[in-house]
């Protein structure tokens, strides 16, 4: 009898989230459409053109690896 009660409690705990997800308030099919701002392609490209080009190429792993200088090998 005790195992039946434990099984019933476990089944109730598992079924509760499923039951909560299946119930929807309101119409169900009515979805709110959010108005997204229109992207102005010309303004976007103009903004990209205003970004200056870097003088040096950026190396994110530069501090973790040694410089590629084979002439300086320690003896």
mmCIF file with all atom_site columns, C-alpha atoms in Angstrom:
data_model
loop_
_atom_site.group_PDB
_atom_site.id
_atom_site.type_symbol
_atom_site.label_atom_id
_atom_site.label_alt_id
_atom_site.label_comp_id
_atom_site.label_asym_id
_atom_site.label_entity_id
_atom_site.label_seq_id
_atom_site.pdbx_PDB_ins_code
_atom_site.Cartn_x
_atom_site.Cartn_y
_atom_site.Cartn_z
_atom_site.occupancy
_atom_site.B_iso_or_equiv
_atom_site.pdbx_formal_charge
_atom_site.auth_seq_id
_atom_site.auth_comp_id
_atom_site.auth_asym_id
_atom_site.auth_atom_id
_atom_site.pdbx_PDB_model_num
ATOM 1  C CA . UNK A 1 1  ? 0.000  0.000  0.000   1.00 0.00 ? 1  UNK A CA 1
ATOM 2  C CA . UNK A 1 2  ? 2.885  2.325  0.790   1.00 0.00 ? 2  UNK A CA 1
ATOM 3  C CA . UNK A 1 3  ? 4.490  1.735  -2.631  1.00 0.00 ? 3  UNK A CA 1
ATOM 4  C CA . UNK A 1 4  ? 1.156  2.527  -4.316  1.00 0.00 ? 4  UNK A CA 1
ATOM 5  C CA . UNK A 1 5  ? 0.981  5.865  -2.472  1.00 0.00 ? 5  UNK A CA 1
ATOM 6  C CA . UNK A 1 6  ? 4.573  6.723  -3.395  1.00 0.00 ? 6  UNK A CA 1
ATOM 7  C CA . UNK A 1 7  ? 3.903  5.847  -7.048  1.00 0.00 ? 7  UNK A CA 1
ATOM 8  C CA . UNK A 1 8  ? 0.741  7.999  -7.046  1.00 0.00 ? 8  UNK A CA 1
ATOM 9  C CA . UNK A 1 9  ? 2.623  10.971 -5.579  1.00 0.00 ? 9  UNK A CA 1
ATOM 10 C CA . UNK A 1 10 ? 5.455  10.649 -8.133  1.00 0.00 ? 10 UNK A CA 1
ATOM 11 C CA . UNK A 1 11 ? 2.930  10.404 -10.984 1.00 0.00 ? 11 UNK A CA 1
ATOM 12 C CA . UNK A 1 12 ? 1.118  13.495 -9.698  1.00 0.00 ? 12 UNK A CA 1
ATOM 13 C CA . UNK A 1 13 ? 4.382  15.455 -9.485  1.00 0.00 ? 13 UNK A CA 1
ATOM 14 C CA . UNK A 1 14 ? 5.320  14.496 -13.035 1.00 0.00 ? 14 UNK A CA 1
ATOM 15 C CA . UNK A 1 15 ? 1.873  15.243 -14.476 1.00 0.00 ? 15 UNK A CA 1
ATOM 16 C CA . UNK A 1 16 ? 1.442  18.646 -12.809 1.00 0.00 ? 16 UNK A CA 1
ATOM 17 C CA . UNK A 1 17 ? 3.830  20.639 -15.080 1.00 0.00 ? 17 UNK A CA 1
ATOM 18 C CA . UNK A 1 18 ? 2.372  18.965 -18.170 1.00 0.00 ? 18 UNK A CA 1
ATOM 19 C CA . UNK A 1 19 ? -1.139 19.855 -17.133 1.00 0.00 ? 19 UNK A CA 1
ATOM 20 C CA . UNK A 1 20 ? -0.128 23.445 -16.442 1.00 0.00 ? 20 UNK A CA 1
ATOM 21 C CA . UNK A 1 21 ? 1.402  23.808 -19.905 1.00 0.00 ? 21 UNK A CA 1
ATOM 22 C CA . UNK A 1 22 ? -1.629 22.440 -21.704 1.00 0.00 ? 22 UNK A CA 1
ATOM 23 C CA . UNK A 1 23 ? -4.035 24.993 -20.242 1.00 0.00 ? 23 UNK A CA 1
ATOM 24 C CA . UNK A 1 24 ? -3.916 28.314 -22.022 1.00 0.00 ? 24 UNK A CA 1
ATOM 25 C CA . UNK A 1 25 ? -5.892 31.325 -21.035 1.00 0.00 ? 25 UNK A CA 1
ATOM 26 C CA . UNK A 1 26 ? -7.618 33.488 -23.622 1.00 0.00 ? 26 UNK A CA 1
ATOM 27 C CA . UNK A 1 27 ? -8.154 32.553 -27.248 1.00 0.00 ? 27 UNK A CA 1
ATOM 28 C CA . UNK A 1 28 ? -4.948 30.619 -27.691 1.00 0.00 ? 28 UNK A CA 1
ATOM 29 C CA . UNK A 1 29 ? -4.418 31.581 -31.344 1.00 0.00 ? 29 UNK A CA 1
ATOM 30 C CA . UNK A 1 30 ? -4.258 35.291 -30.667 1.00 0.00 ? 30 UNK A CA 1
ATOM 31 C CA . UNK A 1 31 ? -0.636 36.347 -30.684 1.00 0.00 ? 31 UNK A CA 1
ATOM 32 C CA . UNK A 1 32 ? 0.663  39.805 -30.075 1.00 0.00 ? 32 UNK A CA 1
ATOM 33 C CA . UNK A 1 33 ? 2.773  41.063 -32.922 1.00 0.00 ? 33 UNK A CA 1
ATOM 34 C CA . UNK A 1 34 ? 5.597  43.277 -31.834 1.00 0.00 ? 34 UNK A CA 1
ATOM 35 C CA . UNK A 1 35 ? 6.455  46.142 -34.130 1.00 0.00 ? 35 UNK A CA 1
ATOM 36 C CA . UNK A 1 36 ? 10.129 45.967 -34.960 1.00 0.00 ? 36 UNK A CA 1
ATOM 37 C CA . UNK A 1 37 ? 11.901 49.097 -36.147 1.00 0.00 ? 37 UNK A CA 1
ATOM 38 C CA . UNK A 1 38 ? 12.623 49.204 -39.860 1.00 0.00 ? 38 UNK A CA 1
ATOM 39 C CA . UNK A 1 39 ? 16.278 48.792 -40.700 1.00 0.00 ? 39 UNK A CA 1
ATOM 40 C CA . UNK A 1 40 ? 17.614 51.538 -42.929 1.00 0.00 ? 40 UNK A CA 1
ATOM 41 C CA . UNK A 1 41 ? 20.224 49.821 -45.098 1.00 0.00 ? 41 UNK A CA 1
ATOM 42 C CA . UNK A 1 42 ? 21.764 53.067 -46.348 1.00 0.00 ? 42 UNK A CA 1
ATOM 43 C CA . UNK A 1 43 ? 22.244 54.383 -42.810 1.00 0.00 ? 43 UNK A CA 1
ATOM 44 C CA . UNK A 1 44 ? 23.710 51.040 -41.721 1.00 0.00 ? 44 UNK A CA 1
ATOM 45 C CA . UNK A 1 45 ? 26.245 51.000 -44.547 1.00 0.00 ? 45 UNK A CA 1
ATOM 46 C CA . UNK A 1 46 ? 27.108 54.654 -43.945 1.00 0.00 ? 46 UNK A CA 1
ATOM 47 C CA . UNK A 1 47 ? 27.753 53.886 -40.270 1.00 0.00 ? 47 UNK A CA 1
ATOM 48 C CA . UNK A 1 48 ? 30.020 50.985 -41.237 1.00 0.00 ? 48 UNK A CA 1
ATOM 49 C CA . UNK A 1 49 ? 31.961 53.254 -43.595 1.00 0.00 ? 49 UNK A CA 1
ATOM 50 C CA . UNK A 1 50 ? 32.617 55.724 -40.761 1.00 0.00 ? 50 UNK A CA 1
ATOM 51 C CA . UNK A 1 51 ? 34.440 53.067 -38.704 1.00 0.00 ? 51 UNK A CA 1
ATOM 52 C CA . UNK A 1 52 ? 38.181 53.623 -39.196 1.00 0.00 ? 52 UNK A CA 1
ATOM 53 C CA . UNK A 1 53 ? 40.345 50.766 -40.444 1.00 0.00 ? 53 UNK A CA 1
ATOM 54 C CA . UNK A 1 54 ? 42.819 49.453 -37.842 1.00 0.00 ? 54 UNK A CA 1
ATOM 55 C CA . UNK A 1 55 ? 46.487 50.165 -38.458 1.00 0.00 ? 55 UNK A CA 1
ATOM 56 C CA . UNK A 1 56 ? 47.615 46.798 -37.097 1.00 0.00 ? 56 UNK A CA 1
ATOM 57 C CA . UNK A 1 57 ? 45.967 43.445 -37.475 1.00 0.00 ? 57 UNK A CA 1
ATOM 58 C CA . UNK A 1 58 ? 44.496 42.351 -34.140 1.00 0.00 ? 58 UNK A CA 1
ATOM 59 C CA . UNK A 1 59 ? 45.625 38.963 -32.837 1.00 0.00 ? 59 UNK A CA 1
ATOM 60 C CA . UNK A 1 60 ? 43.510 37.809 -29.881 1.00 0.00 ? 60 UNK A CA 1
ATOM 61 C CA . UNK A 1 61 ? 45.872 34.894 -29.190 1.00 0.00 ? 61 UNK A CA 1
ATOM 62 C CA . UNK A 1 62 ? 48.984 37.063 -29.385 1.00 0.00 ? 62 UNK A CA 1
ATOM 63 C CA . UNK A 1 63 ? 49.593 37.092 -25.642 1.00 0.00 ? 63 UNK A CA 1
ATOM 64 C CA . UNK A 1 64 ? 49.247 33.322 -25.288 1.00 0.00 ? 64 UNK A CA 1
ATOM 65 C CA . UNK A 1 65 ? 51.672 32.188 -27.962 1.00 0.00 ? 65 UNK A CA 1
ATOM 66 C CA . UNK A 1 66 ? 55.313 33.173 -28.351 1.00 0.00 ? 66 UNK A CA 1
ATOM 67 C CA . UNK A 1 67 ? 56.369 35.465 -31.160 1.00 0.00 ? 67 UNK A CA 1
ATOM 68 C CA . UNK A 1 68 ? 57.189 33.673 -34.391 1.00 0.00 ? 68 UNK A CA 1
ATOM 69 C CA . UNK A 1 69 ? 60.871 34.591 -34.365 1.00 0.00 ? 69 UNK A CA 1
ATOM 70 C CA . UNK A 1 70 ? 62.963 31.455 -35.035 1.00 0.00 ? 70 UNK A CA 1
ATOM 71 C CA . UNK A 1 71 ? 66.266 33.388 -34.929 1.00 0.00 ? 71 UNK A CA 1
ATOM 72 C CA . UNK A 1 72 ? 66.131 33.740 -31.128 1.00 0.00 ? 72 UNK A CA 1
ATOM 73 C CA . UNK A 1 73 ? 66.352 30.160 -29.873 1.00 0.00 ? 73 UNK A CA 1
ATOM 74 C CA . UNK A 1 74 ? 67.711 29.677 -26.354 1.00 0.00 ? 74 UNK A CA 1
ATOM 75 C CA . UNK A 1 75 ? 70.582 27.201 -26.014 1.00 0.00 ? 75 UNK A CA 1
#
